[in-house]
Amino acid sequence: MPADIRMRNTASTKRHVMHVTTQVPELQTWIAGRRSAGDRIALVPTMGYFHDGHLALIDEARRQAGKVVVSSFVNPLQFGPGEDLDQYPRDDERDRQLAEDRGVDLLFRPSVAIMYPPGSEIHVVPGAAGADWEGTFRPGHFEGVLTVVAKLFHLVAPDVACFGQKDIQQATLVRQMVRDLDWNVDIVVVPTVREPDGLALSSRNVYLSESERRQALGLSGALAEAHRAWRAGERTAAGVKARMQSHLDAVGRLEIEYIAVVDPARFQPVAAVDDETVVAVAGRVGRTRLIDNIVLSRGLG
Ligand code: PAF
């Protein structure tokens, strides 16, 4: 084989090498190197156990910046007593491979002791937008989320950070934190990735049996019903909720915790709905708690 063809083959098969670290000094040395090279840095904070929703966040991060950092940390601070911290699915080796194949530049996987050394006490407390809905059913959850996101923002100092729309109340609170604490980071919210039948991807879907998975479709089905009501001209929150409720009653076997019809910026209830109104729903199927939402004019997407 001629030498120039051999060289081209070698170049085209050169694999992307991802850095993986559990250590803050190593992370920060790498970040400093990228910054001095003039790179823009995107952060994708995750709790690992990657699915296509995470990969969509990584792809968006890649569109936003030259270097992509993904953090993978199951954050104990955002789990309440009796929640699924110990069962939360983990597969570090599979995650490493998926991240590398997706072109992630650095995977940061700190331990609990590194993120919360003994004596750590200061937390970030959400305002009114975190009080209801997830805030009611998961007391302390958003304090845990904002605290770990604040720490990650300090450690990585990203130019941009990507969050999933599936956790839309979380995304609203992160935006508020960035605004209120004068953080110079753009927050990009990436649409929810769904199974072909509408089920929102979630790491917790692995908990569902086949029949529970069918019942879980009640959530996306109710949201699709809200979207149909909107398209048919319904403009009241009460009307949208009533349409969802009759869908849920027909499906049955879903223990609904809330249906929220709220404005996207403050996550407060609205009486009249418009294009940007968020409809969010949470419920339990067996022992699994699931959440989902739409922006009314966009539907399931
Ligand atoms: O959305 C999540 O996976 C988590 O809440 C986050 C943002 C990574 C913080 O632990």
PDB file of C-alpha atoms and ligand atoms in Angstrom:
ATOM      1  CA  MET A   1       0.000   0.000   0.000  1.00  0.00           C
ATOM      2  CA  PRO A   2       1.429   3.440  -0.950  1.00  0.00           C
ATOM      3  CA  ALA A   3       2.669   5.448   2.043  1.00  0.00           C
ATOM      4  CA  ASP A   4       0.235   8.394   1.535  1.00  0.00           C
ATOM      5  CA  ILE A   5      -2.801   6.019   1.615  1.00  0.00           C
ATOM      6  CA  ARG A   6      -1.497   4.340   4.769  1.00  0.00           C
ATOM      7  CA  MET A   7      -1.141   7.755   6.395  1.00  0.00           C
ATOM      8  CA  ARG A   8      -4.658   8.811   5.418  1.00  0.00           C
ATOM      9  CA  ASN A   9      -6.081   5.550   6.802  1.00  0.00           C
ATOM     10  CA  THR A  10      -4.251   6.060  10.053  1.00  0.00           C
ATOM     11  CA  ALA A  11      -5.537   9.628  10.301  1.00  0.00           C
ATOM     12  CA  SER A  12      -9.138   8.675   9.533  1.00  0.00           C
ATOM     13  CA  THR A  13      -9.206   5.859  12.101  1.00  0.00           C
ATOM     14  CA  LYS A  14      -7.561   7.917  14.877  1.00  0.00           C
ATOM     15  CA  ARG A  15      -9.822   7.523  17.904  1.00  0.00           C
ATOM     16  CA  HIS A  16     -10.966  10.427  19.995  1.00  0.00           C
ATOM     17  CA  VAL A  17      -9.355  10.191  23.432  1.00  0.00           C
ATOM     18  CA  MET A  18     -11.499  11.263  26.353  1.00  0.00           C
ATOM     19  CA  HIS A  19      -9.961  12.314  29.648  1.00  0.00           C
ATOM     20  CA  VAL A  20     -11.542  10.748  32.700  1.00  0.00           C
ATOM     21  CA  THR A  21     -10.890  11.983  36.191  1.00  0.00           C
ATOM     22  CA  THR A  22     -12.282  11.729  39.675  1.00  0.00           C
ATOM     23  CA  GLN A  23      -9.973  14.471  40.966  1.00  0.00           C
ATOM     24  CA  VAL A  24     -10.571  18.231  41.180  1.00  0.00           C
ATOM     25  CA  PRO A  25      -6.921  19.329  40.632  1.00  0.00           C
ATOM     26  CA  GLU A  26      -6.698  17.198  37.472  1.00  0.00           C
ATOM     27  CA  LEU A  27     -10.020  18.597  36.230  1.00  0.00           C
ATOM     28  CA  GLN A  28      -8.874  22.139  36.859  1.00  0.00           C
ATOM     29  CA  THR A  29      -5.473  21.672  35.214  1.00  0.00           C
ATOM     30  CA  TRP A  30      -7.258  20.343  32.136  1.00  0.00           C
ATOM     31  CA  ILE A  31      -9.751  23.256  32.176  1.00  0.00           C
ATOM     32  CA  ALA A  32      -6.921  25.799  32.549  1.00  0.00           C
ATOM     33  CA  GLY A  33      -5.157  24.245  29.546  1.00  0.00           C
ATOM     34  CA  ARG A  34      -8.288  24.460  27.400  1.00  0.00           C
ATOM     35  CA  ARG A  35      -8.944  28.036  28.507  1.00  0.00           C
ATOM     36  CA  SER A  36      -5.423  29.158  27.672  1.00  0.00           C
ATOM     37  CA  ALA A  37      -5.889  27.561  24.233  1.00  0.00           C
ATOM     38  CA  GLY A  38      -8.954  29.822  23.839  1.00  0.00           C
ATOM     39  CA  ASP A  39     -11.537  27.039  23.902  1.00  0.00           C
ATOM     40  CA  ARG A  40     -15.158  27.618  24.819  1.00  0.00           C
ATOM     41  CA  ILE A  41     -16.293  25.021  27.356  1.00  0.00           C
ATOM     42  CA  ALA A  42     -19.723  23.400  27.695  1.00  0.00           C
ATOM     43  CA  LEU A  43     -20.766  21.442  30.778  1.00  0.00           C
ATOM     44  CA  VAL A  44     -23.367  18.680  30.877  1.00  0.00           C
ATOM     45  CA  PRO A  45     -24.128  17.842  34.530  1.00  0.00           C
ATOM     46  CA  THR A  46     -25.543  14.295  34.894  1.00  0.00           C
ATOM     47  CA  MET A  47     -26.056  11.531  37.405  1.00  0.00           C
ATOM     48  CA  GLY A  48     -24.764   8.945  34.922  1.00  0.00           C
ATOM     49  CA  TYR A  49     -26.527   5.852  33.541  1.00  0.00           C
ATOM     50  CA  PHE A  50     -26.641   7.465  30.131  1.00  0.00           C
ATOM     51  CA  HIS A  51     -29.534   7.131  27.710  1.00  0.00           C
ATOM     52  CA  ASP A  52     -30.360   8.959  24.493  1.00  0.00           C
ATOM     53  CA  GLY A  53     -31.567  11.975  26.490  1.00  0.00           C
ATOM     54  CA  HIS A  54     -28.045  12.414  27.907  1.00  0.00           C
ATOM     55  CA  LEU A  55     -26.564  11.900  24.449  1.00  0.00           C
ATOM     56  CA  ALA A  56     -28.829  14.681  23.106  1.00  0.00           C
ATOM     57  CA  LEU A  57     -27.457  16.981  25.854  1.00  0.00           C
ATOM     58  CA  ILE A  58     -23.908  16.058  24.846  1.00  0.00           C
ATOM     59  CA  ASP A  59     -24.677  16.719  21.165  1.00  0.00           C
ATOM     60  CA  GLU A  60     -26.119  20.140  22.034  1.00  0.00           C
ATOM     61  CA  ALA A  61     -23.078  20.900  24.201  1.00  0.00           C
ATOM     62  CA  ARG A  62     -20.877  20.023  21.228  1.00  0.00           C
ATOM     63  CA  ARG A  63     -22.840  22.484  19.054  1.00  0.00           C
ATOM     64  CA  GLN A  64     -22.391  25.160  21.722  1.00  0.00           C
ATOM     65  CA  ALA A  65     -18.681  24.845  22.466  1.00  0.00           C
ATOM     66  CA  GLY A  66     -15.380  23.415  21.285  1.00  0.00           C
ATOM     67  CA  LYS A  67     -14.834  21.346  24.435  1.00  0.00           C
ATOM     68  CA  VAL A  68     -17.436  19.274  26.254  1.00  0.00           C
ATOM     69  CA  VAL A  69     -17.139  18.338  29.914  1.00  0.00           C
ATOM     70  CA  VAL A  70     -19.648  15.838  31.342  1.00  0.00           C
ATOM     71  CA  SER A  71     -19.969  15.334  35.077  1.00  0.00           C
ATOM     72  CA  SER A  72     -21.389  12.095  36.405  1.00  0.00           C
ATOM     73  CA  PHE A  73     -22.258  12.195  40.083  1.00  0.00           C
ATOM     74  CA  VAL A  74     -25.217  10.642  41.899  1.00  0.00           C
ATOM     75  CA  ASN A  75     -25.738  13.536  44.257  1.00  0.00           C
ATOM     76  CA  PRO A  76     -26.901  12.299  47.682  1.00  0.00           C
ATOM     77  CA  LEU A  77     -27.950  15.803  48.685  1.00  0.00           C
ATOM     78  CA  GLN A  78     -30.866  15.811  46.235  1.00  0.00           C
ATOM     79  CA  PHE A  79     -32.374  12.520  47.450  1.00  0.00           C
ATOM     80  CA  GLY A  80     -34.762  12.527  50.402  1.00  0.00           C
ATOM     81  CA  PRO A  81     -35.128   9.827  53.038  1.00  0.00           C
ATOM     82  CA  GLY A  82     -36.831   6.769  51.521  1.00  0.00           C
ATOM     83  CA  GLU A  83     -35.938   7.821  47.950  1.00  0.00           C
ATOM     84  CA  ASP A  84     -33.944   5.667  45.539  1.00  0.00           C
ATOM     85  CA  LEU A  85     -30.377   6.869  46.225  1.00  0.00           C
ATOM     86  CA  ASP A  86     -29.093   3.346  46.914  1.00  0.00           C
ATOM     87  CA  GLN A  87     -30.923   1.748  43.992  1.00  0.00           C
ATOM     88  CA  TYR A  88     -30.202   4.545  41.509  1.00  0.00           C
ATOM     89  CA  PRO A  89     -28.902   2.717  38.405  1.00  0.00           C
ATOM     90  CA  ARG A  90     -25.184   2.955  37.724  1.00  0.00           C
ATOM     91  CA  ASP A  91     -22.945   1.569  34.975  1.00  0.00           C
ATOM     92  CA  ASP A  92     -19.655   3.448  34.927  1.00  0.00           C
ATOM     93  CA  GLU A  93     -17.959   1.402  32.223  1.00  0.00           C
ATOM     94  CA  ARG A  94     -20.887   1.641  29.801  1.00  0.00           C
ATOM     95  CA  ASP A  95     -21.150   5.401  30.494  1.00  0.00           C
ATOM     96  CA  ARG A  96     -17.433   5.855  29.846  1.00  0.00           C
ATOM     97  CA  GLN A  97     -17.729   4.114  26.493  1.00  0.00           C
ATOM     98  CA  LEU A  98     -20.868   6.014  25.446  1.00  0.00           C
ATOM     99  CA  ALA A  99     -19.330   9.360  26.413  1.00  0.00           C
ATOM    100  CA  GLU A 100     -16.103   8.628  24.583  1.00  0.00           C
ATOM    101  CA  ASP A 101     -17.939   7.440  21.451  1.00  0.00           C
ATOM    102  CA  ARG A 102     -20.008  10.639  21.564  1.00  0.00           C
ATOM    103  CA  GLY A 103     -16.875  12.782  21.543  1.00  0.00           C
ATOM    104  CA  VAL A 104     -16.933  14.031  25.160  1.00  0.00           C
ATOM    105  CA  ASP A 105     -13.586  15.656  25.984  1.00  0.00           C
ATOM    106  CA  LEU A 106     -13.557  15.169  29.734  1.00  0.00           C
ATOM    107  CA  LEU A 107     -15.644  12.981  32.012  1.00  0.00           C
ATOM    108  CA  PHE A 108     -15.572  14.095  35.649  1.00  0.00           C
ATOM    109  CA  ARG A 109     -16.697  11.420  38.116  1.00  0.00           C
ATOM    110  CA  PRO A 110     -16.034  12.663  41.628  1.00  0.00           C
ATOM    111  CA  SER A 111     -16.770  10.695  44.787  1.00  0.00           C
ATOM    112  CA  VAL A 112     -19.143  11.920  47.494  1.00  0.00           C
ATOM    113  CA  ALA A 113     -16.107  12.674  49.712  1.00  0.00           C
ATOM    114  CA  ILE A 114     -14.660  14.940  47.025  1.00  0.00           C
ATOM    115  CA  MET A 115     -17.898  16.831  46.391  1.00  0.00           C
ATOM    116  CA  TYR A 116     -18.856  17.059  50.062  1.00  0.00           C
ATOM    117  CA  PRO A 117     -15.773  16.866  52.272  1.00  0.00           C
ATOM    118  CA  PRO A 118     -16.488  16.549  55.986  1.00  0.00           C
ATOM    119  CA  GLY A 119     -17.675  19.889  57.316  1.00  0.00           C
ATOM    120  CA  SER A 120     -19.418  21.076  54.112  1.00  0.00           C
ATOM    121  CA  GLU A 121     -22.445  22.984  55.317  1.00  0.00           C
ATOM    122  CA  ILE A 122     -23.370  25.807  52.948  1.00  0.00           C
ATOM    123  CA  HIS A 123     -26.239  25.138  50.539  1.00  0.00           C
ATOM    124  CA  VAL A 124     -28.014  27.086  47.800  1.00  0.00           C
ATOM    125  CA  VAL A 125     -31.678  27.577  48.694  1.00  0.00           C
ATOM    126  CA  PRO A 126     -34.282  27.919  45.902  1.00  0.00           C
ATOM    127  CA  GLY A 127     -36.867  30.691  45.920  1.00  0.00           C
ATOM    128  CA  ALA A 128     -40.604  30.559  45.228  1.00  0.00           C
ATOM    129  CA  ALA A 129     -40.180  28.732  41.907  1.00  0.00           C
ATOM    130  CA  GLY A 130     -38.928  25.719  43.852  1.00  0.00           C
ATOM    131  CA  ALA A 131     -41.605  25.719  46.538  1.00  0.00           C
ATOM    132  CA  ASP A 132     -44.389  23.778  44.807  1.00  0.00           C
ATOM    133  CA  TRP A 133     -44.729  20.688  42.608  1.00  0.00           C
ATOM    134  CA  GLU A 134     -41.401  18.816  42.844  1.00  0.00           C
ATOM    135  CA  GLY A 135     -40.621  21.075  45.795  1.00  0.00           C
ATOM    136  CA  THR A 136     -43.671  19.743  47.676  1.00  0.00           C
ATOM    137  CA  PHE A 137     -43.231  16.084  46.827  1.00  0.00           C
ATOM    138  CA  ARG A 138     -39.440  16.067  47.202  1.00  0.00           C
ATOM    139  CA  PRO A 139     -38.630  18.424  50.080  1.00  0.00           C
ATOM    140  CA  GLY A 140     -34.981  19.508  49.970  1.00  0.00           C
ATOM    141  CA  HIS A 141     -34.501  18.136  46.448  1.00  0.00           C
ATOM    142  CA  PHE A 142     -33.886  21.463  44.738  1.00  0.00           C
ATOM    143  CA  GLU A 143     -31.576  22.644  47.495  1.00  0.00           C
ATOM    144  CA  GLY A 144     -29.482  19.566  46.744  1.00  0.00           C
ATOM    145  CA  VAL A 145     -29.646  20.141  42.990  1.00  0.00           C
ATOM    146  CA  LEU A 146     -28.730  23.835  43.138  1.00  0.00           C
ATOM    147  CA  THR A 147     -25.914  23.197  45.598  1.00  0.00           C
ATOM    148  CA  VAL A 148     -24.254  20.551  43.427  1.00  0.00           C
ATOM    149  CA  VAL A 149     -24.816  22.544  40.226  1.00  0.00           C
ATOM    150  CA  ALA A 150     -23.275  25.617  41.895  1.00  0.00           C
ATOM    151  CA  LYS A 151     -20.242  23.556  42.899  1.00  0.00           C
ATOM    152  CA  LEU A 152     -19.893  22.133  39.382  1.00  0.00           C
ATOM    153  CA  PHE A 153     -20.166  25.626  37.902  1.00  0.00           C
ATOM    154  CA  HIS A 154     -17.358  26.771  40.192  1.00  0.00           C
ATOM    155  CA  LEU A 155     -15.158  23.783  39.419  1.00  0.00           C
ATOM    156  CA  VAL A 156     -15.619  23.811  35.647  1.00  0.00           C
ATOM    157  CA  ALA A 157     -16.415  27.512  35.044  1.00  0.00           C
ATOM    158  CA  PRO A 158     -18.281  26.604  31.851  1.00  0.00           C
ATOM    159  CA  ASP A 159     -19.351  29.160  29.233  1.00  0.00           C
ATOM    160  CA  VAL A 160     -22.530  27.194  28.695  1.00  0.00           C
ATOM    161  CA  ALA A 161     -24.336  24.368  30.482  1.00  0.00           C
ATOM    162  CA  CYS A 162     -26.990  22.038  29.061  1.00  0.00           C
ATOM    163  CA  PHE A 163     -29.981  20.691  30.997  1.00  0.00           C
ATOM    164  CA  GLY A 164     -32.889  18.513  29.894  1.00  0.00           C
ATOM    165  CA  GLN A 165     -36.418  19.837  29.536  1.00  0.00           C
ATOM    166  CA  LYS A 166     -37.711  16.721  31.288  1.00  0.00           C
ATOM    167  CA  ASP A 167     -36.613  18.305  34.582  1.00  0.00           C
ATOM    168  CA  ILE A 168     -38.114  21.632  33.600  1.00  0.00           C
ATOM    169  CA  GLN A 169     -38.608  23.014  37.118  1.00  0.00           C
ATOM    170  CA  GLN A 170     -34.945  22.254  37.808  1.00  0.00           C
ATOM    171  CA  ALA A 171     -33.976  24.109  34.608  1.00  0.00           C
ATOM    172  CA  THR A 172     -36.053  27.134  35.678  1.00  0.00           C
ATOM    173  CA  LEU A 173     -34.322  27.192  39.064  1.00  0.00           C
ATOM    174  CA  VAL A 174     -30.859  26.847  37.548  1.00  0.00           C
ATOM    175  CA  ARG A 175     -31.618  29.810  35.274  1.00  0.00           C
ATOM    176  CA  GLN A 176     -32.750  31.814  38.304  1.00  0.00           C
ATOM    177  CA  MET A 177     -29.638  30.862  40.267  1.00  0.00           C
ATOM    178  CA  VAL A 178     -27.414  31.977  37.401  1.00  0.00           C
ATOM    179  CA  ARG A 179     -29.300  35.268  37.138  1.00  0.00           C
ATOM    180  CA  ASP A 180     -29.505  35.956  40.887  1.00  0.00           C
ATOM    181  CA  LEU A 181     -25.885  35.015  41.635  1.00  0.00           C
ATOM    182  CA  ASP A 182     -24.531  36.867  38.565  1.00  0.00           C
ATOM    183  CA  TRP A 183     -23.037  33.800  36.964  1.00  0.00           C
ATOM    184  CA  ASN A 184     -21.649  34.245  33.490  1.00  0.00           C
ATOM    185  CA  VAL A 185     -22.920  30.971  32.057  1.00  0.00           C
ATOM    186  CA  ASP A 186     -25.556  30.409  29.366  1.00  0.00           C
ATOM    187  CA  ILE A 187     -28.169  27.818  30.250  1.00  0.00           C
ATOM    188  CA  VAL A 188     -29.460  25.790  27.325  1.00  0.00           C
ATOM    189  CA  VAL A 189     -32.531  23.604  27.806  1.00  0.00           C
ATOM    190  CA  VAL A 190     -32.698  20.618  25.456  1.00  0.00           C
ATOM    191  CA  PRO A 191     -36.060  19.064  24.458  1.00  0.00           C
ATOM    192  CA  THR A 192     -37.038  15.778  26.077  1.00  0.00           C
ATOM    193  CA  VAL A 193     -36.112  12.649  24.156  1.00  0.00           C
ATOM    194  CA  ARG A 194     -38.934  10.106  23.964  1.00  0.00           C
ATOM    195  CA  GLU A 195     -39.494   6.487  23.037  1.00  0.00           C
ATOM    196  CA  PRO A 196     -41.492   6.119  19.784  1.00  0.00           C
ATOM    197  CA  ASP A 197     -44.672   5.597  21.881  1.00  0.00           C
ATOM    198  CA  GLY A 198     -44.133   8.895  23.746  1.00  0.00           C
ATOM    199  CA  LEU A 199     -42.576   7.725  27.019  1.00  0.00           C
ATOM    200  CA  ALA A 200     -40.000  10.286  28.172  1.00  0.00           C
ATOM    201  CA  LEU A 201     -36.542   8.758  28.563  1.00  0.00           C
ATOM    202  CA  SER A 202     -35.435   8.561  32.169  1.00  0.00           C
ATOM    203  CA  SER A 203     -32.800   6.552  34.000  1.00  0.00           C
ATOM    204  CA  ARG A 204     -35.640   5.452  36.290  1.00  0.00           C
ATOM    205  CA  ASN A 205     -37.507   3.730  33.427  1.00  0.00           C
ATOM    206  CA  VAL A 206     -35.353   0.653  34.156  1.00  0.00           C
ATOM    207  CA  TYR A 207     -37.379   0.169  37.341  1.00  0.00           C
ATOM    208  CA  LEU A 208     -40.587  -0.407  35.323  1.00  0.00           C
ATOM    209  CA  SER A 209     -42.000  -3.841  34.583  1.00  0.00           C
ATOM    210  CA  GLU A 210     -43.618  -4.328  31.173  1.00  0.00           C
ATOM    211  CA  SER A 211     -47.117  -3.655  32.491  1.00  0.00           C
ATOM    212  CA  GLU A 212     -45.925  -0.646  34.523  1.00  0.00           C
ATOM    213  CA  ARG A 213     -44.270   0.732  31.427  1.00  0.00           C
ATOM    214  CA  ARG A 214     -47.632   0.583  29.629  1.00  0.00           C
ATOM    215  CA  GLN A 215     -49.295   2.384  32.551  1.00  0.00           C
ATOM    216  CA  ALA A 216     -46.552   5.003  32.555  1.00  0.00           C
ATOM    217  CA  LEU A 217     -47.677   6.039  29.077  1.00  0.00           C
ATOM    218  CA  GLY A 218     -50.617   7.696  30.855  1.00  0.00           C
ATOM    219  CA  LEU A 219     -48.329  10.651  31.658  1.00  0.00           C
ATOM    220  CA  SER A 220     -47.267  11.433  28.088  1.00  0.00           C
ATOM    221  CA  GLY A 221     -50.799  10.545  26.938  1.00  0.00           C
ATOM    222  CA  ALA A 222     -52.253  13.165  29.293  1.00  0.00           C
ATOM    223  CA  LEU A 223     -49.757  15.745  28.037  1.00  0.00           C
ATOM    224  CA  ALA A 224     -50.644  14.924  24.428  1.00  0.00           C
ATOM    225  CA  GLU A 225     -54.280  15.468  25.426  1.00  0.00           C
ATOM    226  CA  ALA A 226     -53.351  18.890  26.884  1.00  0.00           C
ATOM    227  CA  HIS A 227     -51.674  19.757  23.593  1.00  0.00           C
ATOM    228  CA  ARG A 228     -54.762  18.632  21.618  1.00  0.00           C
ATOM    229  CA  ALA A 229     -56.970  20.777  23.863  1.00  0.00           C
ATOM    230  CA  TRP A 230     -54.677  23.772  23.244  1.00  0.00           C
ATOM    231  CA  ARG A 231     -54.729  23.190  19.492  1.00  0.00           C
ATOM    232  CA  ALA A 232     -58.532  22.947  19.590  1.00  0.00           C
ATOM    233  CA  GLY A 233     -58.676  26.416  21.171  1.00  0.00           C
ATOM    234  CA  GLU A 234     -58.747  25.706  24.930  1.00  0.00           C
ATOM    235  CA  ARG A 235     -57.192  28.698  26.682  1.00  0.00           C
ATOM    236  CA  THR A 236     -57.884  28.065  30.373  1.00  0.00           C
ATOM    237  CA  ALA A 237     -55.711  26.083  32.771  1.00  0.00           C
ATOM    238  CA  ALA A 238     -58.841  24.509  34.272  1.00  0.00           C
ATOM    239  CA  GLY A 239     -59.972  23.296  30.842  1.00  0.00           C
ATOM    240  CA  VAL A 240     -56.534  21.857  30.018  1.00  0.00           C
ATOM    241  CA  LYS A 241     -56.369  20.088  33.386  1.00  0.00           C
ATOM    242  CA  ALA A 242     -59.879  18.661  32.998  1.00  0.00           C
ATOM    243  CA  ARG A 243     -58.936  17.139  29.625  1.00  0.00           C
ATOM    244  CA  MET A 244     -55.815  15.595  31.157  1.00  0.00           C
ATOM    245  CA  GLN A 245     -57.705  14.287  34.152  1.00  0.00           C
ATOM    246  CA  SER A 246     -60.304  12.497  32.026  1.00  0.00           C
ATOM    247  CA  HIS A 247     -57.488  10.858  30.058  1.00  0.00           C
ATOM    248  CA  LEU A 248     -55.813   9.781  33.307  1.00  0.00           C
ATOM    249  CA  ASP A 249     -59.107   8.487  34.711  1.00  0.00           C
ATOM    250  CA  ALA A 250     -59.545   6.364  31.591  1.00  0.00           C
ATOM    251  CA  VAL A 251     -55.994   4.978  31.837  1.00  0.00           C
ATOM    252  CA  GLY A 252     -56.266   4.311  35.596  1.00  0.00           C
ATOM    253  CA  ARG A 253     -53.619   2.696  37.863  1.00  0.00           C
ATOM    254  CA  LEU A 254     -51.464   5.822  37.906  1.00  0.00           C
ATOM    255  CA  GLU A 255     -51.139   7.621  41.202  1.00  0.00           C
ATOM    256  CA  ILE A 256     -50.956  11.243  40.064  1.00  0.00           C
ATOM    257  CA  GLU A 257     -49.147  13.611  42.428  1.00  0.00           C
ATOM    258  CA  TYR A 258     -49.744  16.826  40.541  1.00  0.00           C
ATOM    259  CA  ILE A 259     -50.734  18.440  37.291  1.00  0.00           C
ATOM    260  CA  ALA A 260     -49.105  21.875  37.121  1.00  0.00           C
ATOM    261  CA  VAL A 261     -50.061  24.538  34.594  1.00  0.00           C
ATOM    262  CA  VAL A 262     -47.461  27.253  35.137  1.00  0.00           C
ATOM    263  CA  ASP A 263     -45.533  30.085  33.570  1.00  0.00           C
ATOM    264  CA  PRO A 264     -42.044  28.963  32.483  1.00  0.00           C
ATOM    265  CA  ALA A 265     -40.069  31.772  34.135  1.00  0.00           C
ATOM    266  CA  ARG A 266     -41.406  31.573  37.698  1.00  0.00           C
ATOM    267  CA  PHE A 267     -43.141  28.215  37.769  1.00  0.00           C
ATOM    268  CA  GLN A 268     -46.264  29.786  39.263  1.00  0.00           C
ATOM    269  CA  PRO A 269     -49.811  28.613  38.392  1.00  0.00           C
ATOM    270  CA  VAL A 270     -51.626  30.503  35.640  1.00  0.00           C
ATOM    271  CA  ALA A 271     -55.374  30.697  34.982  1.00  0.00           C
ATOM    272  CA  ALA A 272     -55.097  31.522  31.269  1.00  0.00           C
ATOM    273  CA  VAL A 273     -52.673  29.561  29.099  1.00  0.00           C
ATOM    274  CA  ASP A 274     -50.527  30.799  26.209  1.00  0.00           C
ATOM    275  CA  ASP A 275     -47.889  29.408  23.815  1.00  0.00           C
ATOM    276  CA  GLU A 276     -45.162  29.202  26.435  1.00  0.00           C
ATOM    277  CA  THR A 277     -47.229  27.816  29.320  1.00  0.00           C
ATOM    278  CA  VAL A 278     -45.685  24.700  30.834  1.00  0.00           C
ATOM    279  CA  VAL A 279     -47.861  21.724  31.698  1.00  0.00           C
ATOM    280  CA  ALA A 280     -46.062  19.339  34.030  1.00  0.00           C
ATOM    281  CA  VAL A 281     -47.235  16.104  35.544  1.00  0.00           C
ATOM    282  CA  ALA A 282     -45.835  13.712  38.138  1.00  0.00           C
ATOM    283  CA  GLY A 283     -47.050  10.347  39.274  1.00  0.00           C
ATOM    284  CA  ARG A 284     -46.202   6.935  40.569  1.00  0.00           C
ATOM    285  CA  VAL A 285     -46.447   3.664  38.751  1.00  0.00           C
ATOM    286  CA  GLY A 286     -45.976   0.977  41.353  1.00  0.00           C
ATOM    287  CA  ARG A 287     -42.907   2.096  43.319  1.00  0.00           C
ATOM    288  CA  THR A 288     -41.493   4.252  40.529  1.00  0.00           C
ATOM    289  CA  ARG A 289     -41.974   8.005  40.501  1.00  0.00           C
ATOM    290  CA  LEU A 290     -42.013   9.611  37.040  1.00  0.00           C
ATOM    291  CA  ILE A 291     -42.275  13.192  35.804  1.00  0.00           C
ATOM    292  CA  ASP A 292     -42.936  14.684  32.389  1.00  0.00           C
ATOM    293  CA  ASN A 293     -43.953  18.017  30.867  1.00  0.00           C
ATOM    294  CA  ILE A 294     -44.612  19.949  27.691  1.00  0.00           C
ATOM    295  CA  VAL A 295     -44.548  23.551  26.596  1.00  0.00           C
ATOM    296  CA  LEU A 296     -48.142  23.867  25.401  1.00  0.00           C
ATOM    297  CA  SER A 297     -47.611  25.121  21.869  1.00  0.00           C
ATOM    298  CA  ARG A 298     -44.901  22.530  21.174  1.00  0.00           C
ATOM    299  CA  GLY A 299     -46.563  19.417  22.594  1.00  0.00           C
ATOM    300  CA  LEU A 300     -44.548  16.230  22.996  1.00  0.00           C
ATOM    301  CA  GLY A 301     -42.203  17.446  20.250  1.00  0.00           C
TER     302      GLY A 301
HETATM  303  O1  PAF B   1     -30.782  16.338  36.266  1.00  0.00           O
HETATM  304  C1  PAF B   1     -29.905  15.680  36.870  1.00  0.00           C
HETATM  305  O2  PAF B   1     -29.434  14.639  36.417  1.00  0.00           O
HETATM  306  C2  PAF B   1     -29.411  16.189  38.207  1.00  0.00           C
HETATM  307  O3  PAF B   1     -30.435  16.781  38.929  1.00  0.00           O
HETATM  308  C3  PAF B   1     -28.198  17.140  38.087  1.00  0.00           C
HETATM  309  C4  PAF B   1     -28.558  18.404  37.339  1.00  0.00           C
HETATM  310  C5  PAF B   1     -27.067  16.417  37.384  1.00  0.00           C
HETATM  311  C6  PAF B   1     -27.712  17.533  39.469  1.00  0.00           C
HETATM  312  O4  PAF B   1     -27.320  16.431  40.216  1.00  0.00           O
END
